Amino acid sequence: MRADRLDDEVLLRVAKKTWEQDDPRERDGSAFEITSPKGGSRLRRWLIAILIFLFVSLVAINSFTIDQLRIARLGHVSNQDNNTQHFMGGPKLNPATGYLVRNKGCRIPALDPFDPAIRRYVHKEKPIVCDFGNNLPLVESNDSHIFVNPEARGFYYNKDERVKCCWREFWREANNDESVTFAKDCNYFEEWAIVTAEFIKVECTKKNEKIYRDYHAFVPHKPQVESRCQKKLDTRKDVSPLSVLIVGLDSISRMNFHRMMPKTVEALRKLEAVEMLGYNKVGDNTYPNIVPVLSGLSQEELVGRCWDNRKKPFDECPFLWKNFSASGYRTIFGEDACEMTTFNYLKPGFKKQPTDYYLRPYCIAAEHDIGNTHKLNADICLGTRKNFDNLLNYTRKVINSFAEDPYFAFFWQSSLTHDFFNFPQLGDESYRQFFEYVGRDDLLMNTALVIMSDHGMRWGDFRQTYQGRLEGSLPFVFLVLPKWWRKRFPVAWANLHRNTRSLTTPFDLHETLLDILHPENLREMNLKNRTNILGSYNGENIPRGISWFLPVPDHRTCTTAGIPGHWCMCHDSRNVSLNDPDLQGILDFFLQELNRMLADYRQCAVLKLKSLMDAKVWTGKIEADDKKAPWTDYTISIQTYPGDAIFEGSIRNRFDNSSNSNNSSNTKELLGSISRLNTYGKQSACVDDFNMRLYCYCL
Ligand SMILES: *[C@@H]1O[C@H](CO)[C@@H](O)[C@H](O)[C@H]1NC(C)=O
Ligand SMILES: *[C@@H]1O[C@H](CO)[C@@H](O)[C@H](O)[C@H]1NC(C)=O
Ligand SMILES: *[C@@H]1O[C@H](CO)[C@@H](O)[C@H](O)[C@H]1NC(C)=O
Ligand SMILES: *[C@@H]1O[C@H](CO)[C@@H](O)[C@H](O)[C@H]1NC(C)=O
Ligand SMILES: *[C@@H]1O[C@H](CO)[C@@H](O)[C@H](O)[C@H]1NC(C)=O
Ligand SMILES: *[C@@H]1O[C@H](CO)[C@@H](O)[C@H](O)[C@H]1NC(C)=O
Ligand SMILES: *[C@@H]1O[C@H](CO)[C@@H](O)[C@H](O)[C@H]1NC(C)=O
Ligand SMILES: *[C@@H]1O[C@H](CO)[C@@H](O)[C@H](O)[C@H]1NC(C)=O
Ligand SMILES: *[C@@H]1O[C@H](CO)[C@@H](O)[C@H](O)[C@H]1NC(C)=O
């Protein structure tokens, strides 16, 4: 039984560490333990750390290869494996805590996407009918051809009529983000044509009358780009570089993504995507949340660095695609809804084309000509196609074209999702198909896929609610990494997992993408060094952006993470006087829950309150003009007898003002499991269940 005893010992220590909440230098088990800069008995800590590390790695290897990344959906998945929860970093990986993030620096409550209070904002949308009609487009394209769709013909002309179609190339006007130049020649074709141009306009005429206009974008290999990439690609690297594919959807909170796009979420789950539950926006709208991803800078810092004057284009700014380009990657940047794209809305965009492939000229030409179904801010349709579908098809072409070659692609869709809370549901099927397609054809063998948003809905009825306010600051982000890569970088992978329940930001995503560009930084030795360095910073100086392949410190706060208070969804805690009369109900409830758990175990004593040791209340930073949070969360520590166990638990107290109720009728709910803060020794030897050992005092 030696092995068992060792396990128990380690377990207890891991557990103890996790529970020692009050010492800010103590951090729970990441893949590498961060060593304390000051620390009393460093040697002992090291030994423990090594032990824990060995053990955690073992468990990590086991649980990660077997149970690859079930997405922690909505933050409260039923916990299928009680044990790993205790090994793998305590509360943070415990999916059932009532919090998305629950650590020293930050708590973000987990909400129910279908909470009755917000149900009235959710409804089923009718499918969109384009102003141009919903006919099939007459001329379709695939990766290399355009062709007349025989099924569509009947909508446009009769069999006996003679219709002529031609395609004409167009391109970005030099040094101008707003206009394009069309070629003079129009190339006539019958059924189909091979297209070598990047952007084309298609026109069909019947008896000199234009009956059809359409636009297509392709991804031809460009000789200059290819030769640069050949030259720059460092073939000496022992790990083949991962491509980066970022698929952005504007204005969708994490919760709304799950609410509106469940099929897409399921497709991502099949790709074993990792979801960052504590991703908090750092600015109001798209631009200040994208700038940090692409540059690692805040919007204010970008001004100082390269954009000192509002008329100046963004050409000199250090956007990430430049780093990838310099390392032999093809670069692609594509957005729809070109009236309000990230760098052009009330801003001057780029003078020189920023990336090797740049969709804006296409967007300008196509939307100005055949954009339609304009709602609020964007054209939802291009001809009879949905604008977002079209962008997805272009994304497919990029993936197909560069399946074998390193590329960095950043796509941002706004046309469908920018303005309407319920509209994402209209894209669910298309995005599902897209992710199934890339999964089925193994198109992500050498690609890191990021699918993300910038923030939640910023206006409307829903935004007025407390939940709406929380959701507004918490967009979704998922990462998909190839299987071989995960095996190659197990520690980075384990850290990524651990960070799913950390407070994270767009600044971190930037660092994470840089790590993908420089995989040598992810080798175990380097990671260990970087982890130690990260651990050597005390509270206030931890770096703002932290790669998700490193353990994000537990004591990270919104301030150190660069999240302005207004957008910060971490709730602050404050001490409650132990004499506060409000606590009585909370205490009673806590004891009742504790004993309810023990009720099935007759060998365990009924626990009674010995003392209330500590009580905190978690308060939201709710501004005066906002509604009050509809609940208060308390965290209390108590000592019980017999056995003198110390327990800590969190209780959510919901205010129920629906009837003539009074305080005692408020509903209370235990958030997550109850922690045991002192050791239990042999007190609970009479129960086998690992969990119950924490609570039972054997009679
Ligand atoms: C996990 O623990 C809970 C009690 O906390 C228990 O109900 C459940 O059956 C356990 N699950 C497994 C898989 O052991
Ligand atoms: C593209 O369409 C053309 C014309 O219909 C067809 O000949 C070609 O095989 C298609 N290519 C692909 C890759 O599907
Ligand atoms: C990325 O490129 C910028 C210049 O655009 C450079 O200043 C920066 O050091 C590069 N970062 C890395 C990690 O290569
Ligand atoms: C996208 O491409 C597929 C074929 O690859 C085509 O069937 C579909 O109609 C296209 N959708 C749009 C909106 O262009
Ligand atoms: C790790 O850091 C130490 C000093 O802190 C240095 O001597 C060593 O070379 C580093 N190792 C690697 C692999 O970078
Ligand atoms: C809260 O109470 C704990 C002891 O229970 C104490 O250590 C801590 O300093 C208090 N915090 C504040 C802000 O008063
Ligand atoms: C309950 O509280 C909400 C928010 O404070 C308020 O709008 C509502 O009128 C209250 N209902 C009753 C019945 O007091
Ligand atoms: C308030 O709660 C007390 C019990 O604590 C109960 O006796 C009383 O009837 C309640 N009042 C109302 C208005 O519900
Ligand atoms: C409920 O509790 C609060 C805070 O202790 C108190 O101010 C309020 O008067 C109480 N309401 C009722 C109906 O007892």
PDB file of N, CA, C and O in Angstrom, residues 640-693:
ATOM      1  N   THR A 640     -16.347  23.704  13.077  1.00  0.00           N
ATOM      2  CA  THR A 640     -17.457  22.882  13.562  1.00  0.00           C
ATOM      3  C   THR A 640     -16.962  21.928  14.642  1.00  0.00           C
ATOM      4  O   THR A 640     -15.759  21.711  14.771  1.00  0.00           O
ATOM      5  N   TYR A 641     -17.885  21.363  15.375  1.00  0.00           N
ATOM      6  CA  TYR A 641     -17.538  20.306  16.309  1.00  0.00           C
ATOM      7  C   TYR A 641     -18.559  19.203  16.190  1.00  0.00           C
ATOM      8  O   TYR A 641     -19.682  19.464  15.743  1.00  0.00           O
ATOM      9  N   PRO A 642     -18.247  17.993  16.500  1.00  0.00           N
ATOM     10  CA  PRO A 642     -16.937  17.501  16.935  1.00  0.00           C
ATOM     11  C   PRO A 642     -15.917  17.501  15.791  1.00  0.00           C
ATOM     12  O   PRO A 642     -16.312  17.448  14.626  1.00  0.00           O
ATOM     13  N   GLY A 643     -14.644  17.531  16.142  1.00  0.00           N
ATOM     14  CA  GLY A 643     -13.583  17.369  15.156  1.00  0.00           C
ATOM     15  C   GLY A 643     -12.828  18.644  14.837  1.00  0.00           C
ATOM     16  O   GLY A 643     -11.758  18.607  14.267  1.00  0.00           O
ATOM     17  N   ASP A 644     -13.411  19.816  15.156  1.00  0.00           N
ATOM     18  CA  ASP A 644     -12.741  21.096  14.911  1.00  0.00           C
ATOM     19  C   ASP A 644     -12.359  21.320  13.455  1.00  0.00           C
ATOM     20  O   ASP A 644     -11.336  21.939  13.144  1.00  0.00           O
ATOM     21  N   ALA A 645     -13.132  20.770  12.556  1.00  0.00           N
ATOM     22  CA  ALA A 645     -12.861  21.004  11.132  1.00  0.00           C
ATOM     23  C   ALA A 645     -13.141  22.461  10.791  1.00  0.00           C
ATOM     24  O   ALA A 645     -14.019  23.091  11.379  1.00  0.00           O
ATOM     25  N   ILE A 646     -12.341  22.987   9.844  1.00  0.00           N
ATOM     26  CA  ILE A 646     -12.605  24.344   9.347  1.00  0.00           C
ATOM     27  C   ILE A 646     -13.071  24.225   7.892  1.00  0.00           C
ATOM     28  O   ILE A 646     -12.388  23.615   7.055  1.00  0.00           O
ATOM     29  N   PHE A 647     -14.221  24.769   7.625  1.00  0.00           N
ATOM     30  CA  PHE A 647     -14.778  24.694   6.275  1.00  0.00           C
ATOM     31  C   PHE A 647     -14.974  26.083   5.707  1.00  0.00           C
ATOM     32  O   PHE A 647     -15.278  27.028   6.421  1.00  0.00           O
ATOM     33  N   GLU A 648     -14.790  26.135   4.396  1.00  0.00           N
ATOM     34  CA  GLU A 648     -15.089  27.390   3.712  1.00  0.00           C
ATOM     35  C   GLU A 648     -16.075  27.101   2.588  1.00  0.00           C
ATOM     36  O   GLU A 648     -15.942  26.097   1.881  1.00  0.00           O
ATOM     37  N   GLY A 649     -17.036  27.976   2.431  1.00  0.00           N
ATOM     38  CA  GLY A 649     -17.987  27.787   1.345  1.00  0.00           C
ATOM     39  C   GLY A 649     -18.531  29.122   0.885  1.00  0.00           C
ATOM     40  O   GLY A 649     -18.415  30.128   1.592  1.00  0.00           O
ATOM     41  N   SER A 650     -19.069  29.127  -0.329  1.00  0.00           N
ATOM     42  CA  SER A 650     -19.659  30.356  -0.852  1.00  0.00           C
ATOM     43  C   SER A 650     -21.147  30.158  -1.060  1.00  0.00           C
ATOM     44  O   SER A 650     -21.575  29.118  -1.576  1.00  0.00           O
ATOM     45  N   ILE A 651     -21.902  31.127  -0.649  1.00  0.00           N
ATOM     46  CA  ILE A 651     -23.360  31.041  -0.715  1.00  0.00           C
ATOM     47  C   ILE A 651     -23.901  32.244  -1.476  1.00  0.00           C
ATOM     48  O   ILE A 651     -23.515  33.385  -1.203  1.00  0.00           O
ATOM     49  N   ARG A 652     -24.717  31.958  -2.442  1.00  0.00           N
ATOM     50  CA  ARG A 652     -25.357  33.051  -3.184  1.00  0.00           C
ATOM     51  C   ARG A 652     -26.737  33.306  -2.592  1.00  0.00           C
ATOM     52  O   ARG A 652     -27.547  32.383  -2.479  1.00  0.00           O
ATOM     53  N   ASN A 653     -26.970  34.531  -2.202  1.00  0.00           N
ATOM     54  CA  ASN A 653     -28.217  34.920  -1.568  1.00  0.00           C
ATOM     55  C   ASN A 653     -29.017  35.747  -2.574  1.00  0.00           C
ATOM     56  O   ASN A 653     -28.636  36.860  -2.905  1.00  0.00           O
ATOM     57  N   ARG A 654     -30.071  35.162  -3.118  1.00  0.00           N
ATOM     58  CA  ARG A 654     -30.874  35.887  -4.120  1.00  0.00           C
ATOM     59  C   ARG A 654     -31.966  36.686  -3.463  1.00  0.00           C
ATOM     60  O   ARG A 654     -32.665  36.171  -2.600  1.00  0.00           O
ATOM     61  N   PHE A 655     -32.129  37.896  -3.874  1.00  0.00           N
ATOM     62  CA  PHE A 655     -33.184  38.724  -3.309  1.00  0.00           C
ATOM     63  C   PHE A 655     -34.473  38.400  -4.013  1.00  0.00           C
ATOM     64  O   PHE A 655     -34.555  38.438  -5.237  1.00  0.00           O
ATOM     65  N   ASP A 656     -35.440  38.096  -3.218  1.00  0.00           N
ATOM     66  CA  ASP A 656     -36.722  37.755  -3.797  1.00  0.00           C
ATOM     67  C   ASP A 656     -37.716  38.816  -3.357  1.00  0.00           C
ATOM     68  O   ASP A 656     -38.255  38.771  -2.263  1.00  0.00           O
ATOM     69  N   ASN A 657     -37.943  39.800  -4.172  1.00  0.00           N
ATOM     70  CA  ASN A 657     -38.885  40.848  -3.811  1.00  0.00           C
ATOM     71  C   ASN A 657     -40.186  40.708  -4.579  1.00  0.00           C
ATOM     72  O   ASN A 657     -40.942  41.636  -4.724  1.00  0.00           O
ATOM     73  N   SER A 658     -40.393  39.488  -5.099  1.00  0.00           N
ATOM     74  CA  SER A 658     -41.536  39.297  -5.997  1.00  0.00           C
ATOM     75  C   SER A 658     -42.849  39.423  -5.235  1.00  0.00           C
ATOM     76  O   SER A 658     -43.813  39.934  -5.753  1.00  0.00           O
ATOM     77  N   SER A 659     -42.891  38.948  -4.007  1.00  0.00           N
ATOM     78  CA  SER A 659     -44.158  39.054  -3.277  1.00  0.00           C
ATOM     79  C   SER A 659     -43.895  39.851  -2.001  1.00  0.00           C
ATOM     80  O   SER A 659     -42.939  40.583  -1.903  1.00  0.00           O
ATOM     81  N   ASN A 660     -44.707  39.719  -1.030  1.00  0.00           N
ATOM     82  CA  ASN A 660     -44.482  40.412   0.224  1.00  0.00           C
ATOM     83  C   ASN A 660     -43.506  39.611   1.092  1.00  0.00           C
ATOM     84  O   ASN A 660     -43.702  39.416   2.266  1.00  0.00           O
ATOM     85  N   SER A 661     -42.478  39.150   0.432  1.00  0.00           N
ATOM     86  CA  SER A 661     -41.535  38.290   1.136  1.00  0.00           C
ATOM     87  C   SER A 661     -40.604  39.137   1.995  1.00  0.00           C
ATOM     88  O   SER A 661     -40.439  40.321   1.773  1.00  0.00           O
ATOM     89  N   ASN A 662     -39.990  38.546   2.963  1.00  0.00           N
ATOM     90  CA  ASN A 662     -38.984  39.260   3.733  1.00  0.00           C
ATOM     91  C   ASN A 662     -37.631  38.547   3.596  1.00  0.00           C
ATOM     92  O   ASN A 662     -37.504  37.579   2.871  1.00  0.00           O
ATOM     93  N   ASN A 663     -36.682  39.017   4.295  1.00  0.00           N
ATOM     94  CA  ASN A 663     -35.328  38.538   4.069  1.00  0.00           C
ATOM     95  C   ASN A 663     -35.163  37.036   4.218  1.00  0.00           C
ATOM     96  O   ASN A 663     -34.372  36.429   3.520  1.00  0.00           O
ATOM     97  N   SER A 664     -35.887  36.465   5.133  1.00  0.00           N
ATOM     98  CA  SER A 664     -35.670  35.044   5.385  1.00  0.00           C
ATOM     99  C   SER A 664     -36.168  34.185   4.227  1.00  0.00           C
ATOM    100  O   SER A 664     -35.817  33.028   4.117  1.00  0.00           O
ATOM    101  N   SER A 665     -36.969  34.779   3.356  1.00  0.00           N
ATOM    102  CA  SER A 665     -37.432  33.971   2.232  1.00  0.00           C
ATOM    103  C   SER A 665     -36.524  34.115   1.014  1.00  0.00           C
ATOM    104  O   SER A 665     -36.799  33.565  -0.031  1.00  0.00           O
ATOM    105  N   ASN A 666     -35.443  34.864   1.140  1.00  0.00           N
ATOM    106  CA  ASN A 666     -34.485  34.900   0.042  1.00  0.00           C
ATOM    107  C   ASN A 666     -33.983  33.488  -0.223  1.00  0.00           C
ATOM    108  O   ASN A 666     -33.775  32.724   0.706  1.00  0.00           O
ATOM    109  N   THR A 667     -33.765  33.164  -1.489  1.00  0.00           N
ATOM    110  CA  THR A 667     -33.289  31.825  -1.776  1.00  0.00           C
ATOM    111  C   THR A 667     -31.779  31.799  -1.697  1.00  0.00           C
ATOM    112  O   THR A 667     -31.112  32.759  -2.106  1.00  0.00           O
ATOM    113  N   LYS A 668     -31.274  30.732  -1.154  1.00  0.00           N
ATOM    114  CA  LYS A 668     -29.833  30.601  -0.990  1.00  0.00           C
ATOM    115  C   LYS A 668     -29.351  29.384  -1.747  1.00  0.00           C
ATOM    116  O   LYS A 668     -30.085  28.406  -1.903  1.00  0.00           O
ATOM    117  N   GLU A 669     -28.129  29.484  -2.204  1.00  0.00           N
ATOM    118  CA  GLU A 669     -27.604  28.419  -3.042  1.00  0.00           C
ATOM    119  C   GLU A 669     -26.116  28.283  -2.736  1.00  0.00           C
ATOM    120  O   GLU A 669     -25.416  29.294  -2.620  1.00  0.00           O
ATOM    121  N   LEU A 670     -25.690  27.048  -2.592  1.00  0.00           N
ATOM    122  CA  LEU A 670     -24.273  26.806  -2.354  1.00  0.00           C
ATOM    123  C   LEU A 670     -23.541  26.858  -3.687  1.00  0.00           C
ATOM    124  O   LEU A 670     -23.965  26.233  -4.657  1.00  0.00           O
ATOM    125  N   LEU A 671     -22.483  27.630  -3.764  1.00  0.00           N
ATOM    126  CA  LEU A 671     -21.742  27.749  -5.018  1.00  0.00           C
ATOM    127  C   LEU A 671     -20.562  26.797  -4.979  1.00  0.00           C
ATOM    128  O   LEU A 671     -19.607  27.006  -4.244  1.00  0.00           O
ATOM    129  N   GLY A 672     -20.651  25.760  -5.784  1.00  0.00           N
ATOM    130  CA  GLY A 672     -19.540  24.816  -5.816  1.00  0.00           C
ATOM    131  C   GLY A 672     -19.456  24.006  -4.548  1.00  0.00           C
ATOM    132  O   GLY A 672     -20.416  23.937  -3.777  1.00  0.00           O
ATOM    133  N   SER A 673     -18.319  23.422  -4.348  1.00  0.00           N
ATOM    134  CA  SER A 673     -18.214  22.506  -3.225  1.00  0.00           C
ATOM    135  C   SER A 673     -17.669  23.241  -2.005  1.00  0.00           C
ATOM    136  O   SER A 673     -17.159  24.355  -2.096  1.00  0.00           O
ATOM    137  N   ILE A 674     -17.796  22.594  -0.880  1.00  0.00           N
ATOM    138  CA  ILE A 674     -17.288  23.169   0.364  1.00  0.00           C
ATOM    139  C   ILE A 674     -15.828  22.744   0.517  1.00  0.00           C
ATOM    140  O   ILE A 674     -15.493  21.571   0.330  1.00  0.00           O
ATOM    141  N   SER A 675     -14.970  23.689   0.813  1.00  0.00           N
ATOM    142  CA  SER A 675     -13.551  23.362   0.987  1.00  0.00           C
ATOM    143  C   SER A 675     -13.259  23.087   2.453  1.00  0.00           C
ATOM    144  O   SER A 675     -13.849  23.697   3.336  1.00  0.00           O
ATOM    145  N   ARG A 676     -12.324  22.203   2.643  1.00  0.00           N
ATOM    146  CA  ARG A 676     -11.853  21.952   4.015  1.00  0.00           C
ATOM    147  C   ARG A 676     -10.508  22.637   4.159  1.00  0.00           C
ATOM    148  O   ARG A 676      -9.584  22.379   3.385  1.00  0.00           O
ATOM    149  N   LEU A 677     -10.374  23.493   5.150  1.00  0.00           N
ATOM    150  CA  LEU A 677      -9.163  24.298   5.242  1.00  0.00           C
ATOM    151  C   LEU A 677      -8.127  23.750   6.197  1.00  0.00           C
ATOM    152  O   LEU A 677      -7.008  24.250   6.244  1.00  0.00           O
ATOM    153  N   ASN A 678      -8.468  22.762   7.012  1.00  0.00           N
ATOM    154  CA  ASN A 678      -7.438  22.135   7.846  1.00  0.00           C
ATOM    155  C   ASN A 678      -7.386  20.644   7.525  1.00  0.00           C
ATOM    156  O   ASN A 678      -8.256  20.116   6.835  1.00  0.00           O
ATOM    157  N   THR A 679      -6.354  19.995   8.019  1.00  0.00           N
ATOM    158  CA  THR A 679      -6.208  18.587   7.660  1.00  0.00           C
ATOM    159  C   THR A 679      -7.175  17.737   8.454  1.00  0.00           C
ATOM    160  O   THR A 679      -7.626  18.123   9.535  1.00  0.00           O
ATOM    161  N   TYR A 680      -7.479  16.570   7.882  1.00  0.00           N
ATOM    162  CA  TYR A 680      -8.475  15.736   8.552  1.00  0.00           C
ATOM    163  C   TYR A 680      -7.868  14.501   9.186  1.00  0.00           C
ATOM    164  O   TYR A 680      -8.543  13.773   9.905  1.00  0.00           O
ATOM    165  N   GLY A 681      -6.580  14.256   8.871  1.00  0.00           N
ATOM    166  CA  GLY A 681      -5.894  13.119   9.514  1.00  0.00           C
ATOM    167  C   GLY A 681      -6.701  11.848   9.411  1.00  0.00           C
ATOM    168  O   GLY A 681      -7.143  11.484   8.322  1.00  0.00           O
ATOM    169  N   LYS A 682      -6.911  11.187  10.534  1.00  0.00           N
ATOM    170  CA  LYS A 682      -7.610   9.898  10.524  1.00  0.00           C
ATOM    171  C   LYS A 682      -9.084  10.052  10.907  1.00  0.00           C
ATOM    172  O   LYS A 682      -9.803   9.069  11.035  1.00  0.00           O
ATOM    173  N   GLN A 683      -9.499  11.286  11.098  1.00  0.00           N
ATOM    174  CA  GLN A 683     -10.873  11.534  11.539  1.00  0.00           C
ATOM    175  C   GLN A 683     -11.922  10.853  10.681  1.00  0.00           C
ATOM    176  O   GLN A 683     -12.977  10.481  11.156  1.00  0.00           O
ATOM    177  N   SER A 684     -11.594  10.741   9.387  1.00  0.00           N
ATOM    178  CA  SER A 684     -12.639  10.300   8.467  1.00  0.00           C
ATOM    179  C   SER A 684     -12.327   8.934   7.858  1.00  0.00           C
ATOM    180  O   SER A 684     -12.802   8.612   6.777  1.00  0.00           O
ATOM    181  N   ALA A 685     -11.528   8.156   8.561  1.00  0.00           N
ATOM    182  CA  ALA A 685     -11.110   6.855   8.036  1.00  0.00           C
ATOM    183  C   ALA A 685     -12.293   5.919   7.771  1.00  0.00           C
ATOM    184  O   ALA A 685     -12.168   4.956   7.018  1.00  0.00           O
ATOM    185  N   CYS A 686     -13.432   6.198   8.357  1.00  0.00           N
ATOM    186  CA  CYS A 686     -14.565   5.283   8.204  1.00  0.00           C
ATOM    187  C   CYS A 686     -15.316   5.450   6.885  1.00  0.00           C
ATOM    188  O   CYS A 686     -16.236   4.701   6.599  1.00  0.00           O
ATOM    189  N   VAL A 687     -14.930   6.450   6.085  1.00  0.00           N
ATOM    190  CA  VAL A 687     -15.584   6.544   4.764  1.00  0.00           C
ATOM    191  C   VAL A 687     -14.546   6.347   3.675  1.00  0.00           C
ATOM    192  O   VAL A 687     -13.385   6.743   3.813  1.00  0.00           O
ATOM    193  N   ASP A 688     -14.972   5.739   2.567  1.00  0.00           N
ATOM    194  CA  ASP A 688     -14.048   5.481   1.459  1.00  0.00           C
ATOM    195  C   ASP A 688     -14.071   6.606   0.446  1.00  0.00           C
ATOM    196  O   ASP A 688     -13.087   6.887  -0.208  1.00  0.00           O
ATOM    197  N   ASP A 689     -15.220   7.195   0.296  1.00  0.00           N
ATOM    198  CA  ASP A 689     -15.378   8.218  -0.724  1.00  0.00           C
ATOM    199  C   ASP A 689     -14.409   9.375  -0.460  1.00  0.00           C
ATOM    200  O   ASP A 689     -14.414   9.979   0.603  1.00  0.00           O
ATOM    201  N   PHE A 690     -13.589   9.636  -1.445  1.00  0.00           N
ATOM    202  CA  PHE A 690     -12.564  10.664  -1.272  1.00  0.00           C
ATOM    203  C   PHE A 690     -13.180  11.998  -0.855  1.00  0.00           C
ATOM    204  O   PHE A 690     -12.678  12.686   0.020  1.00  0.00           O
ATOM    205  N   ASN A 691     -14.285  12.339  -1.495  1.00  0.00           N
ATOM    206  CA  ASN A 691     -14.905  13.614  -1.178  1.00  0.00           C
ATOM    207  C   ASN A 691     -15.398  13.680   0.249  1.00  0.00           C
ATOM    208  O   ASN A 691     -15.239  14.684   0.928  1.00  0.00           O
ATOM    209  N   MET A 692     -16.003  12.596   0.687  1.00  0.00           N
ATOM    210  CA  MET A 692     -16.587  12.617   2.016  1.00  0.00           C
ATOM    211  C   MET A 692     -15.521  12.668   3.092  1.00  0.00           C
ATOM    212  O   MET A 692     -15.765  13.108   4.206  1.00  0.00           O
ATOM    213  N   ARG A 693     -14.330  12.231   2.732  1.00  0.00           N
ATOM    214  CA  ARG A 693     -13.250  12.297   3.719  1.00  0.00           C
ATOM    215  C   ARG A 693     -12.995  13.728   4.174  1.00  0.00           C
ATOM    216  O   ARG A 693     -12.487  13.952   5.265  1.00  0.00           O
TER     217      ARG A 693
END
